[in-house]
mmCIF file of C-alpha atoms and ligand atoms in Angstrom:
data_model
loop_
_atom_site.group_PDB
_atom_site.id
_atom_site.type_symbol
_atom_site.label_atom_id
_atom_site.label_comp_id
_atom_site.label_asym_id
_atom_site.label_seq_id
_atom_site.Cartn_x
_atom_site.Cartn_y
_atom_site.Cartn_z
ATOM 1 C CA MET C 84 -16.442 11.740 -1.613
ATOM 2 C CA GLN C 85 -14.155 8.785 -0.846
ATOM 3 C CA VAL C 86 -10.607 9.331 0.325
ATOM 4 C CA THR C 87 -8.680 8.945 -2.894
ATOM 5 C CA SER C 88 -6.369 6.029 -3.586
ATOM 6 C CA LEU C 89 -3.445 8.475 -3.500
ATOM 7 C CA LEU C 90 -4.269 9.300 0.129
ATOM 8 C CA LYS C 91 -4.681 5.613 0.896
ATOM 9 C CA GLN C 92 -1.245 4.919 -0.508
ATOM 10 C CA THR C 93 0.416 7.752 1.412
ATOM 11 C CA ILE C 94 -1.299 7.461 4.788
ATOM 12 C CA LYS C 95 -0.513 4.137 6.357
ATOM 13 C CA ASN C 96 -2.149 4.935 9.677
ATOM 14 C CA GLU C 97 -5.711 3.598 9.565
ATOM 15 C CA GLN C 98 -7.025 6.033 12.160
ATOM 16 C CA LEU C 99 -5.650 9.030 10.261
ATOM 17 C CA LEU C 100 -7.304 7.734 7.113
ATOM 18 C CA ASN C 101 -10.643 7.388 8.898
ATOM 19 C CA LEU C 102 -10.380 10.848 10.379
ATOM 20 C CA SER C 103 -9.500 12.293 6.971
ATOM 21 C CA GLN C 104 -12.591 10.644 5.536
ATOM 22 C CA LYS C 105 -14.660 12.125 8.347
ATOM 23 C CA VAL C 106 -13.341 15.629 7.645
ATOM 24 C CA ILE C 107 -13.963 15.252 3.920
ATOM 25 C CA ASP C 108 -17.517 14.097 4.682
ATOM 26 C CA GLU C 109 -17.919 17.205 6.864
ATOM 27 C CA LYS C 110 -18.570 15.165 9.976
ATOM 28 C CA ARG C 111 -17.592 16.788 13.249
ATOM 29 C CA LEU C 112 -14.425 15.608 15.027
ATOM 30 C CA THR C 113 -14.685 14.817 18.725
ATOM 31 C CA PRO C 114 -12.094 16.438 21.019
ATOM 32 C CA ALA C 115 -10.201 13.117 21.193
ATOM 33 C CA GLU C 116 -10.177 12.852 17.403
ATOM 34 C CA GLY C 117 -9.062 16.471 17.062
ATOM 35 C CA LEU C 118 -6.214 15.796 19.448
ATOM 36 C CA TYR C 119 -5.239 12.687 17.525
ATOM 37 C CA LEU C 120 -5.086 14.628 14.281
ATOM 38 C CA TYR C 121 -3.096 17.438 15.927
ATOM 39 C CA THR C 122 -0.506 15.034 17.310
ATOM 40 C CA HIS C 123 -0.246 12.481 14.481
ATOM 41 C CA ALA C 124 -0.960 14.170 11.150
ATOM 42 C CA GLU C 125 1.790 15.512 8.913
ATOM 43 C CA LEU C 126 1.492 19.182 8.057
ATOM 44 C CA SER C 127 0.820 18.239 4.429
ATOM 45 C CA LEU C 128 -2.281 16.242 5.411
ATOM 46 C CA LEU C 129 -3.600 19.078 7.602
ATOM 47 C CA ALA C 130 -3.014 21.495 4.724
ATOM 48 C CA LEU C 131 -4.882 19.268 2.300
ATOM 49 C CA LEU C 132 -7.877 18.883 4.606
ATOM 50 C CA ALA C 133 -8.011 22.531 5.656
ATOM 51 C CA ASN C 134 -7.731 23.754 2.091
ATOM 52 C CA TYR C 135 -10.384 21.276 0.969
ATOM 53 C CA ILE C 136 -12.876 22.723 3.463
ATOM 54 C CA ARG C 137 -11.836 26.303 2.735
ATOM 55 C CA GLU C 138 -12.347 25.906 -0.998
ATOM 56 C CA LYS C 139 -15.576 23.968 -0.590
ATOM 57 C CA ARG C 140 -16.962 26.780 1.528
ATOM 58 C CA HIS C 141 -15.429 29.878 -0.013
ATOM 59 C CA GLY C 142 -13.736 28.840 -3.248
ATOM 60 C CA ASN C 143 -10.851 31.250 -3.776
ATOM 61 C CA LYS C 144 -12.632 34.148 -2.096
ATOM 62 C CA THR C 145 -10.420 35.964 0.380
ATOM 63 C CA TYR C 146 -11.933 38.743 2.430
ATOM 64 C CA PHE C 147 -10.409 41.983 3.636
ATOM 65 C CA ASN C 148 -11.828 45.283 4.824
ATOM 66 C CA LYS C 149 -10.856 48.936 4.961
ATOM 67 C CA ASN C 150 -10.338 49.697 8.622
ATOM 68 C CA PHE C 151 -8.260 51.483 11.199
ATOM 69 C CA HIS C 152 -7.822 51.148 14.940
ATOM 70 C CA ILE C 153 -8.132 53.521 17.846
ATOM 71 C CA GLU C 154 -6.358 52.558 21.045
ATOM 72 C CA PRO C 155 -7.633 55.108 23.579
ATOM 73 C CA THR C 156 -5.029 54.123 26.161
ATOM 74 C CA ASN C 157 -2.446 51.483 27.008
ATOM 75 C CA ILE C 158 -2.835 52.099 30.727
ATOM 76 C CA CYS C 159 -4.173 48.903 32.229
ATOM 77 C CA VAL C 160 -5.169 47.672 35.665
ATOM 78 C CA TYR C 161 -4.193 44.118 34.718
ATOM 79 C CA ASP C 162 -0.826 42.463 34.387
ATOM 80 C CA CYS C 163 -0.919 39.810 31.656
ATOM 81 C CA LYS C 164 2.486 38.212 31.467
ATOM 82 C CA PHE C 165 2.535 38.126 27.642
ATOM 83 C CA CYS C 166 1.581 41.770 27.194
ATOM 84 C CA SER C 167 4.255 44.137 25.882
ATOM 85 C CA TYR C 168 1.890 47.001 25.478
ATOM 86 C CA SER C 169 0.290 47.946 28.767
ATOM 87 C CA ARG C 170 1.629 50.413 31.316
ATOM 88 C CA LYS C 171 0.515 51.207 34.834
ATOM 89 C CA LEU C 172 -1.231 54.454 35.722
ATOM 90 C CA ARG C 173 1.731 55.543 37.850
ATOM 91 C CA GLU C 174 3.987 55.371 34.797
ATOM 92 C CA LYS C 175 1.996 58.043 32.997
ATOM 93 C CA ASP C 176 5.087 60.192 32.494
ATOM 94 C CA ASP C 177 6.626 57.214 30.791
ATOM 95 C CA TYR C 178 6.736 58.162 27.123
ATOM 96 C CA GLU C 179 5.336 54.741 26.276
ATOM 97 C CA ALA C 180 2.124 55.282 28.276
ATOM 98 C CA TRP C 181 -0.650 57.137 26.494
ATOM 99 C CA GLU C 182 -4.153 58.325 27.175
ATOM 100 C CA LEU C 183 -5.889 59.957 24.221
ATOM 101 C CA SER C 184 -8.260 62.832 24.945
ATOM 102 C CA GLU C 185 -11.763 62.691 23.476
ATOM 103 C CA GLU C 186 -10.760 65.463 21.055
ATOM 104 C CA GLN C 187 -7.783 63.433 19.849
ATOM 105 C CA ILE C 188 -10.085 60.480 19.217
ATOM 106 C CA TYR C 189 -12.625 62.590 17.284
ATOM 107 C CA ASP C 190 -9.787 64.162 15.266
ATOM 108 C CA ALA C 191 -8.577 60.671 14.394
ATOM 109 C CA ILE C 192 -12.083 59.780 13.153
ATOM 110 C CA LYS C 193 -12.343 63.044 11.191
ATOM 111 C CA SER C 194 -8.984 62.436 9.545
ATOM 112 C CA TYR C 195 -10.689 59.649 7.557
ATOM 113 C CA ASN C 196 -13.537 61.885 6.405
ATOM 114 C CA ASN C 197 -12.777 61.636 2.715
ATOM 115 C CA GLN C 198 -11.786 57.993 2.713
ATOM 116 C CA ASP C 199 -13.965 54.968 2.039
ATOM 117 C CA ILE C 200 -13.024 53.312 5.319
ATOM 118 C CA THR C 201 -15.848 51.120 6.694
ATOM 119 C CA GLU C 202 -14.737 50.105 10.204
ATOM 120 C CA VAL C 203 -13.042 51.448 13.292
ATOM 121 C CA HIS C 204 -11.681 48.870 15.738
ATOM 122 C CA ILE C 205 -11.448 50.322 19.258
ATOM 123 C CA VAL C 206 -9.569 48.420 21.967
ATOM 124 C CA GLY C 207 -7.033 49.318 24.602
ATOM 125 C CA GLY C 208 -5.852 48.776 28.121
ATOM 126 C CA VAL C 209 -8.363 48.596 30.949
ATOM 127 C CA HIS C 210 -8.109 52.129 32.297
ATOM 128 C CA PRO C 211 -9.488 52.555 35.836
ATOM 129 C CA LYS C 212 -11.091 55.900 34.938
ATOM 130 C CA MET C 213 -12.655 55.125 31.560
ATOM 131 C CA GLY C 214 -15.994 53.462 32.241
ATOM 132 C CA LEU C 215 -19.239 52.507 30.560
ATOM 133 C CA GLU C 216 -20.625 56.056 30.581
ATOM 134 C CA TYR C 217 -17.438 57.449 29.018
ATOM 135 C CA PHE C 218 -17.407 54.851 26.242
ATOM 136 C CA LYS C 219 -21.148 55.164 25.608
ATOM 137 C CA ASN C 220 -20.704 58.889 24.910
ATOM 138 C CA LEU C 221 -17.551 58.278 22.911
ATOM 139 C CA ILE C 222 -19.343 55.882 20.575
ATOM 140 C CA LYS C 223 -22.365 58.180 20.276
ATOM 141 C CA ASN C 224 -20.122 61.068 19.239
ATOM 142 C CA ILE C 225 -18.099 58.928 16.832
ATOM 143 C CA LYS C 226 -21.343 57.836 15.151
ATOM 144 C CA GLN C 227 -22.432 61.467 14.901
ATOM 145 C CA ILE C 228 -19.211 62.379 13.123
ATOM 146 C CA ARG C 229 -19.293 59.330 10.869
ATOM 147 C CA PRO C 230 -22.682 57.523 10.918
ATOM 148 C CA ASP C 231 -21.684 54.984 8.254
ATOM 149 C CA LEU C 232 -18.672 53.705 10.204
ATOM 150 C CA HIS C 233 -19.054 50.279 11.842
ATOM 151 C CA VAL C 234 -17.741 50.418 15.405
ATOM 152 C CA LYS C 235 -16.139 47.126 16.450
ATOM 153 C CA ALA C 236 -15.116 47.729 20.016
ATOM 154 C CA PHE C 237 -13.905 46.426 23.376
ATOM 155 C CA THR C 238 -12.689 42.983 24.294
ATOM 156 C CA ALA C 239 -14.681 40.943 26.792
ATOM 157 C CA VAL C 240 -11.974 41.882 29.311
ATOM 158 C CA GLU C 241 -12.687 45.605 28.935
ATOM 159 C CA LEU C 242 -16.437 44.964 28.903
ATOM 160 C CA GLU C 243 -16.409 42.806 32.031
ATOM 161 C CA TYR C 244 -14.571 45.588 33.900
ATOM 162 C CA MET C 245 -16.956 48.270 32.569
ATOM 163 C CA CYS C 246 -20.087 46.322 33.517
ATOM 164 C CA ARG C 247 -18.759 45.406 36.965
ATOM 165 C CA LYS C 248 -17.828 49.018 37.768
ATOM 166 C CA ALA C 249 -21.162 50.322 36.462
ATOM 167 C CA ASN C 250 -23.027 47.632 38.380
ATOM 168 C CA VAL C 251 -24.999 46.417 35.384
ATOM 169 C CA SER C 252 -25.445 42.946 33.921
ATOM 170 C CA TYR C 253 -23.479 42.048 30.789
ATOM 171 C CA LYS C 254 -26.634 42.254 28.708
ATOM 172 C CA GLU C 255 -27.557 45.661 30.127
ATOM 173 C CA GLY C 256 -24.074 47.041 29.539
ATOM 174 C CA LEU C 257 -23.923 45.688 26.004
ATOM 175 C CA GLN C 258 -27.398 47.020 25.210
ATOM 176 C CA ILE C 259 -26.297 50.514 26.322
ATOM 177 C CA LEU C 260 -23.286 50.333 23.995
ATOM 178 C CA LYS C 261 -25.372 48.918 21.170
ATOM 179 C CA ASP C 262 -27.909 51.736 21.551
ATOM 180 C CA ALA C 263 -25.010 54.201 21.381
ATOM 181 C CA GLY C 264 -23.986 52.728 18.029
ATOM 182 C CA GLN C 265 -21.558 49.877 18.686
ATOM 183 C CA GLY C 266 -21.875 47.208 15.992
ATOM 184 C CA SER C 267 -19.811 44.228 17.134
ATOM 185 C CA LEU C 268 -17.121 42.908 19.476
ATOM 186 C CA PRO C 269 -13.559 41.945 18.554
ATOM 187 C CA GLY C 270 -12.232 38.612 19.740
ATOM 188 C CA GLY C 271 -9.457 39.657 22.112
ATOM 189 C CA GLY C 272 -8.956 38.597 25.693
ATOM 190 C CA ALA C 273 -9.771 34.928 25.136
ATOM 191 C CA GLU C 274 -6.103 33.864 25.334
ATOM 192 C CA ILE C 275 -6.344 30.224 26.452
ATOM 193 C CA PHE C 276 -9.444 29.065 28.302
ATOM 194 C CA ASP C 277 -7.743 26.256 30.219
ATOM 195 C CA GLU C 278 -7.777 27.543 33.789
ATOM 196 C CA THR C 279 -4.328 26.239 34.756
ATOM 197 C CA ILE C 280 -2.631 28.044 31.857
ATOM 198 C CA ARG C 281 -4.780 31.148 32.279
ATOM 199 C CA GLU C 282 -3.711 31.301 35.925
ATOM 200 C CA GLN C 283 -0.072 31.446 34.822
ATOM 201 C CA ILE C 284 -0.346 33.982 32.007
ATOM 202 C CA CYS C 285 -3.210 36.325 32.904
ATOM 203 C CA LYS C 286 -4.661 35.419 36.257
ATOM 204 C CA ASP C 287 -6.115 38.770 37.242
ATOM 205 C CA LYS C 288 -8.400 39.533 34.318
ATOM 206 C CA CYS C 289 -11.802 38.118 33.371
ATOM 207 C CA THR C 290 -12.128 34.356 33.616
ATOM 208 C CA SER C 291 -12.737 32.022 30.699
ATOM 209 C CA ALA C 292 -16.337 31.533 31.846
ATOM 210 C CA GLN C 293 -16.844 35.305 31.961
ATOM 211 C CA TRP C 294 -15.330 35.732 28.475
ATOM 212 C CA LEU C 295 -17.740 33.158 27.084
ATOM 213 C CA GLU C 296 -20.664 34.613 29.013
ATOM 214 C CA MET C 297 -19.917 38.104 27.656
ATOM 215 C CA HIS C 298 -19.909 36.849 24.065
ATOM 216 C CA GLU C 299 -23.096 34.878 24.656
ATOM 217 C CA ALA C 300 -24.715 38.049 26.008
ATOM 218 C CA ALA C 301 -23.473 40.032 23.002
ATOM 219 C CA HIS C 302 -24.999 37.527 20.616
ATOM 220 C CA ALA C 303 -28.243 37.643 22.620
ATOM 221 C CA VAL C 304 -28.534 41.431 22.214
ATOM 222 C CA GLY C 305 -27.745 41.137 18.506
ATOM 223 C CA MET C 306 -24.049 42.024 18.362
ATOM 224 C CA PRO C 307 -21.875 39.511 16.531
ATOM 225 C CA SER C 308 -18.294 38.949 17.624
ATOM 226 C CA ASN C 309 -14.988 37.275 16.869
ATOM 227 C CA ALA C 310 -12.956 34.845 18.936
ATOM 228 C CA THR C 311 -9.183 34.635 19.323
ATOM 229 C CA MET C 312 -6.768 32.044 20.695
ATOM 230 C CA LEU C 313 -3.281 32.936 21.903
ATOM 231 C CA TYR C 314 -0.925 30.086 20.990
ATOM 232 C CA GLY C 315 2.770 29.319 21.164
ATOM 233 C CA HIS C 316 3.568 29.864 24.860
ATOM 234 C CA LEU C 317 2.880 27.449 27.764
ATOM 235 C CA GLU C 318 -0.027 25.586 26.242
ATOM 236 C CA ASN C 319 -0.095 22.184 24.576
ATOM 237 C CA TYR C 320 -2.370 20.727 21.882
ATOM 238 C CA GLU C 321 -4.875 19.527 24.465
ATOM 239 C CA HIS C 322 -5.352 23.099 25.639
ATOM 240 C CA LEU C 323 -5.836 24.302 22.062
ATOM 241 C CA ILE C 324 -8.468 21.629 21.419
ATOM 242 C CA ASP C 325 -10.185 22.464 24.709
ATOM 243 C CA HIS C 326 -10.213 26.164 23.769
ATOM 244 C CA MET C 327 -11.759 25.473 20.380
ATOM 245 C CA THR C 328 -14.263 23.014 21.849
ATOM 246 C CA ARG C 329 -15.604 25.654 24.252
ATOM 247 C CA LEU C 330 -15.980 28.077 21.323
ATOM 248 C CA ARG C 331 -17.575 25.467 19.077
ATOM 249 C CA ASP C 332 -20.118 24.688 21.803
ATOM 250 C CA LEU C 333 -21.054 28.342 22.212
ATOM 251 C CA GLN C 334 -21.278 28.823 18.468
ATOM 252 C CA ASP C 335 -23.708 25.867 18.311
ATOM 253 C CA LYS C 336 -25.841 27.676 20.846
ATOM 254 C CA THR C 337 -25.797 31.234 19.428
ATOM 255 C CA GLY C 338 -24.330 31.267 15.906
ATOM 256 C CA GLY C 339 -23.035 34.758 16.756
ATOM 257 C CA PHE C 340 -19.328 34.359 15.985
ATOM 258 C CA ASN C 341 -18.075 35.682 12.665
ATOM 259 C CA ALA C 342 -14.403 34.788 12.646
ATOM 260 C CA PHE C 343 -11.825 32.788 14.562
ATOM 261 C CA ILE C 344 -8.368 34.349 14.830
ATOM 262 C CA PRO C 345 -5.391 32.394 16.156
ATOM 263 C CA LEU C 346 -2.855 34.886 17.558
ATOM 264 C CA LYS C 347 0.802 33.892 17.707
ATOM 265 C CA PHE C 348 2.559 34.735 20.958
ATOM 266 C CA ARG C 349 5.278 37.318 20.286
ATOM 267 C CA ASN C 350 8.015 37.408 22.865
ATOM 268 C CA LYS C 351 9.617 40.851 22.812
ATOM 269 C CA ASN C 352 9.449 43.193 25.807
ATOM 270 C CA ASN C 353 7.192 41.183 28.066
ATOM 271 C CA GLN C 354 7.403 38.971 31.131
ATOM 272 C CA MET C 355 7.410 35.805 29.026
ATOM 273 C CA SER C 356 10.310 36.816 26.795
ATOM 274 C CA GLU C 357 12.304 33.735 27.769
ATOM 275 C CA ILE C 358 9.831 31.586 25.818
ATOM 276 C CA GLU C 359 10.968 31.105 22.246
ATOM 277 C CA GLU C 360 8.461 31.916 19.521
ATOM 278 C CA VAL C 361 7.109 28.858 17.709
ATOM 279 C CA SER C 362 8.167 27.997 14.162
ATOM 280 C CA ILE C 363 6.223 28.761 11.030
ATOM 281 C CA ILE C 364 5.393 25.034 10.793
ATOM 282 C CA GLU C 365 3.526 25.374 14.085
ATOM 283 C CA ASP C 366 1.728 28.484 12.797
ATOM 284 C CA LEU C 367 0.530 26.626 9.721
ATOM 285 C CA LYS C 368 -0.578 23.668 11.835
ATOM 286 C CA VAL C 369 -2.565 25.804 14.269
ATOM 287 C CA PHE C 370 -4.439 27.599 11.496
ATOM 288 C CA ALA C 371 -5.122 24.409 9.540
ATOM 289 C CA MET C 372 -6.423 22.635 12.656
ATOM 290 C CA SER C 373 -8.664 25.622 13.403
ATOM 291 C CA ARG C 374 -10.297 25.296 10.012
ATOM 292 C CA ILE C 375 -10.681 21.525 10.390
ATOM 293 C CA TYR C 376 -11.957 21.482 13.971
ATOM 294 C CA LEU C 377 -14.162 24.585 14.039
ATOM 295 C CA ASP C 378 -16.736 23.310 11.599
ATOM 296 C CA ASN C 379 -19.282 25.953 12.622
ATOM 297 C CA PHE C 380 -17.020 29.000 12.162
ATOM 298 C CA ASN C 381 -17.375 30.376 8.682
ATOM 299 C CA HIS C 382 -14.273 32.539 8.668
ATOM 300 C CA ILE C 383 -10.715 31.832 9.774
ATOM 301 C CA LYS C 384 -8.740 35.052 9.902
ATOM 302 C CA ALA C 385 -5.006 35.647 9.677
ATOM 303 C CA TYR C 386 -4.266 38.951 11.354
ATOM 304 C CA TRP C 387 -1.332 40.092 9.222
ATOM 305 C CA PRO C 388 0.108 42.729 11.630
ATOM 306 C CA MET C 389 0.747 39.847 14.038
ATOM 307 C CA ILE C 390 1.787 37.012 11.716
ATOM 308 C CA GLY C 391 3.417 39.023 8.900
ATOM 309 C CA ARG C 392 2.463 39.385 5.222
ATOM 310 C CA LYS C 393 4.452 36.441 3.858
ATOM 311 C CA THR C 394 3.006 33.943 6.326
ATOM 312 C CA THR C 395 -0.426 35.438 5.677
ATOM 313 C CA GLN C 396 -0.019 34.569 2.008
ATOM 314 C CA LEU C 397 0.979 31.012 2.880
ATOM 315 C CA LEU C 398 -1.948 30.669 5.275
ATOM 316 C CA LEU C 399 -4.374 31.196 2.397
ATOM 317 C CA SER C 400 -3.568 27.563 1.545
ATOM 318 C CA PHE C 401 -3.986 26.403 5.141
ATOM 319 C CA GLY C 402 -7.648 27.196 5.739
ATOM 320 C CA VAL C 403 -7.572 30.978 6.048
ATOM 321 C CA ASN C 404 -10.120 33.001 4.042
ATOM 322 C CA ASP C 405 -9.882 36.411 5.730
ATOM 323 C CA ILE C 406 -6.921 38.725 6.296
ATOM 324 C CA ASP C 407 -8.443 41.575 8.338
ATOM 325 C CA GLY C 408 -7.938 45.090 6.996
ATOM 326 C CA THR C 409 -5.758 47.959 5.894
ATOM 327 C CA VAL C 410 -5.126 48.912 9.589
ATOM 328 C CA ASP C 411 -3.261 52.093 8.613
ATOM 329 C CA ASP C 412 -0.518 51.901 11.206
ATOM 330 C CA SER C 413 -3.025 52.559 13.970
ATOM 331 C CA THR C 414 -2.260 49.730 16.406
ATOM 332 C CA LYS C 415 0.775 49.179 18.598
ATOM 333 C CA ILE C 416 -0.055 45.841 20.273
ATOM 334 C CA TYR C 417 2.069 43.752 17.928
ATOM 335 C CA SER C 418 4.838 46.137 16.992
ATOM 336 C CA MET C 419 5.585 46.547 20.716
ATOM 337 C CA ALA C 420 5.665 42.746 21.082
ATOM 338 C CA GLY C 421 8.239 42.380 18.302
ATOM 339 C CA SER C 422 6.249 41.578 15.160
ATOM 340 C CA GLU C 423 8.138 42.122 11.903
ATOM 341 C CA GLU C 424 5.327 44.524 10.935
ATOM 342 C CA GLN C 425 6.667 47.511 12.835
ATOM 343 C CA LYS C 426 4.439 49.943 10.923
ATOM 344 C CA PRO C 427 1.331 47.936 10.082
ATOM 345 C CA VAL C 428 -0.223 49.649 7.106
ATOM 346 C CA MET C 429 -1.353 48.199 3.804
ATOM 347 C CA THR C 430 -3.106 50.153 1.105
ATOM 348 C CA SER C 431 -6.141 48.486 -0.450
ATOM 349 C CA GLN C 432 -4.043 47.900 -3.563
ATOM 350 C CA GLN C 433 -1.375 46.124 -1.519
ATOM 351 C CA MET C 434 -4.014 43.892 0.089
ATOM 352 C CA ILE C 435 -5.458 43.057 -3.310
ATOM 353 C CA ASP C 436 -1.982 42.298 -4.703
ATOM 354 C CA LEU C 437 -1.078 40.130 -1.701
ATOM 355 C CA ILE C 438 -4.201 38.009 -2.275
ATOM 356 C CA LYS C 439 -3.854 37.849 -6.067
ATOM 357 C CA GLN C 440 -0.172 36.877 -5.928
ATOM 358 C CA VAL C 441 -1.145 33.516 -4.430
ATOM 359 C CA GLY C 442 -3.970 32.902 -6.861
ATOM 360 C CA ARG C 443 -6.903 33.875 -4.661
ATOM 361 C CA GLN C 444 -9.840 36.216 -5.236
ATOM 362 C CA PRO C 445 -9.773 39.517 -3.279
ATOM 363 C CA ILE C 446 -13.183 40.516 -1.950
ATOM 364 C CA GLU C 447 -13.698 43.649 0.097
ATOM 365 C CA ARG C 448 -16.217 42.930 2.854
ATOM 366 C CA ASP C 449 -17.967 44.973 5.494
ATOM 367 C CA SER C 450 -17.673 44.141 9.188
ATOM 368 C CA VAL C 451 -20.371 41.451 9.058
ATOM 369 C CA TYR C 452 -19.121 39.830 5.868
ATOM 370 C CA ASN C 453 -21.436 41.350 3.296
ATOM 371 C CA GLU C 454 -19.456 41.441 0.073
ATOM 372 C CA LEU C 455 -18.774 45.008 -1.117
ATOM 373 C CA ASN C 456 -16.342 44.771 -4.045
ATOM 374 C CA ASP C 457 -14.884 41.901 -6.012
ATOM 375 C CA TYR C 458 -11.400 43.048 -7.000
ATOM 376 C CA SER C 459 -10.768 40.063 -9.211
ATOM 377 C CA VAL C 460 -13.016 41.830 -11.740
ATOM 378 C CA LEU C 461 -12.869 45.456 -10.552
ATOM 379 C CA GLU C 462 -9.962 47.864 -10.742
ATOM 380 C CA LEU C 463 -9.394 50.037 -7.681
ATOM 381 C CA ASN C 464 -10.251 53.634 -8.584
HETATM 382 O O1 LIG T 155 -6.228 39.564 23.698
HETATM 383 C C1 LIG T 155 -1.328 40.758 23.431
HETATM 384 C C2 LIG T 155 -3.089 39.536 22.075
HETATM 385 C C3 LIG T 155 -5.111 40.477 21.747
HETATM 386 C C4 LIG T 155 0.443 39.717 22.736
HETATM 387 O O2 LIG T 155 -11.444 40.512 16.525
HETATM 388 C C5 LIG T 155 -0.660 39.216 22.058
HETATM 389 O O3 LIG T 155 -10.949 41.158 14.527
HETATM 390 C C6 LIG T 155 0.688 37.785 20.898
HETATM 391 O O4 LIG T 155 -7.765 40.407 19.934
HETATM 392 N N1 LIG T 155 1.787 38.207 21.508
HETATM 393 C C7 LIG T 155 -5.823 41.737 21.314
HETATM 394 N N2 LIG T 155 -0.544 38.257 21.135
HETATM 395 C C8 LIG T 155 -5.930 41.836 19.786
HETATM 396 C C9 LIG T 155 -7.103 41.125 19.245
HETATM 397 C C10 LIG T 155 -7.511 41.285 17.820
HETATM 398 C C11 LIG T 155 -6.599 41.735 16.894
HETATM 399 C C12 LIG T 155 -7.026 41.890 15.584
HETATM 400 C C13 LIG T 155 -8.309 41.624 15.186
HETATM 401 C C14 LIG T 155 -9.224 41.188 16.130
HETATM 402 C C15 LIG T 155 -10.628 40.938 15.713
HETATM 403 C C16 LIG T 155 -8.821 41.012 17.465
HETATM 404 O O5 LIG T 155 -3.746 40.589 21.440
HETATM 405 C C17 LIG T 155 -5.068 40.143 23.207
HETATM 406 C C18 LIG T 155 -3.950 39.127 23.246
HETATM 407 O O6 LIG T 155 -4.418 37.842 22.967
HETATM 408 N N3 LIG T 155 -1.737 39.868 22.511
HETATM 409 N N4 LIG T 155 0.019 40.671 23.564
HETATM 410 C C19 LIG T 155 1.730 39.156 22.442
HETATM 411 N N5 LIG T 155 2.826 39.533 23.088
HETATM 412 FE FE1 LIG T 156 -4.194 44.797 29.895
HETATM 413 FE FE2 LIG T 156 -5.010 43.597 27.642
HETATM 414 FE FE3 LIG T 156 -2.373 43.890 28.140
HETATM 415 FE FE4 LIG T 156 -3.808 42.175 29.589
HETATM 416 S S1 LIG T 156 -3.425 42.033 27.340
HETATM 417 S S2 LIG T 156 -2.324 43.679 30.406
HETATM 418 S S3 LIG T 156 -5.778 43.201 29.723
HETATM 419 S S4 LIG T 156 -3.836 45.529 27.799
#
């Protein structure tokens, strides 16, 4: 398709016109071209291009799932400067530090026994005493209680620590967890791959190379995963393009990523609180550029507990085709960092309404994007 005469009349910059044509023709942007688009394009052009690709690929389909989280602990050996959630072991009497017992975790799983929930998302702080063996048994027991539940668990940061302590390779560690019943990996811990920024915001946890290596190993043993990108702090557009380029390269190699999830830095109660949160314009830009640049990621997800429901609705016109799940007020990472969603819970009906209100088609999916129910034609029973 040719760039229309309307675009030609509105965009006077020849290079922007050429890049727009390239995106419309589904040709891959180089890092330099991505950076040019990031720095020169109006938000309206990014929206147009991102929505064009989104609709070409998914039409109006907008995915959500029925899930909840378990955060076994917020005690963490690391000290990420943006984290509002973690506490040190010595602060255990602190009412804000928690460590769930196995029984508490199994009770949480059992409390969903009569509900058609399909996924549990398990992540937490990196606790010095919870290792590979502990989590292997935990997953085994969870699967015994609820065999149909998909277990999406552990960021690459938690996994790197577990494997190192257990003295096993990434592949060996992941295979043990897979055999216990783990289905996939969430995308956390990626933050920003650029080493100079990483050094300033989270220098003590797994490196960018280790994060990528862990996900490559997961894909090799047959576990798909997601990828995140923490934006709106010290980074600039070059760092965002570099981050996405490293992910795009790995996706070319393995094809194992399901979704890309930009995460907006929230500034309450952490060591980076002096940094102002970016505007909604920036949010829309980051998501639209993700859709445009990451041509080999099928799904761009807006995680509503972090970005809020209203922005999530807007983002459905800026490249996003997935809004995560019902969550059921089971995660504290974002409420503790100051998100407007202080009690993140949406019923399935609310998720369906949110999607329908902006003219999109609500599709319930499972954790690997098989379509389960099309709520544009079905009524929730
Ligand atoms: O890696 C922590 C982020 C991530 C803050 O894969 C913060 O489906 C902003 O990765 N401001 C963990 N972000 C959560 C995560 C995730 C969430 C939902 C779905 C999926 C998925 C993955 O939370 C961390 C870090 O990047 N984070 N603190 C903060 N103050
Ligand atoms: Fe620990 Fe994760 Fe918080 Fe970093 S972001 S301090 S690894 S809980």
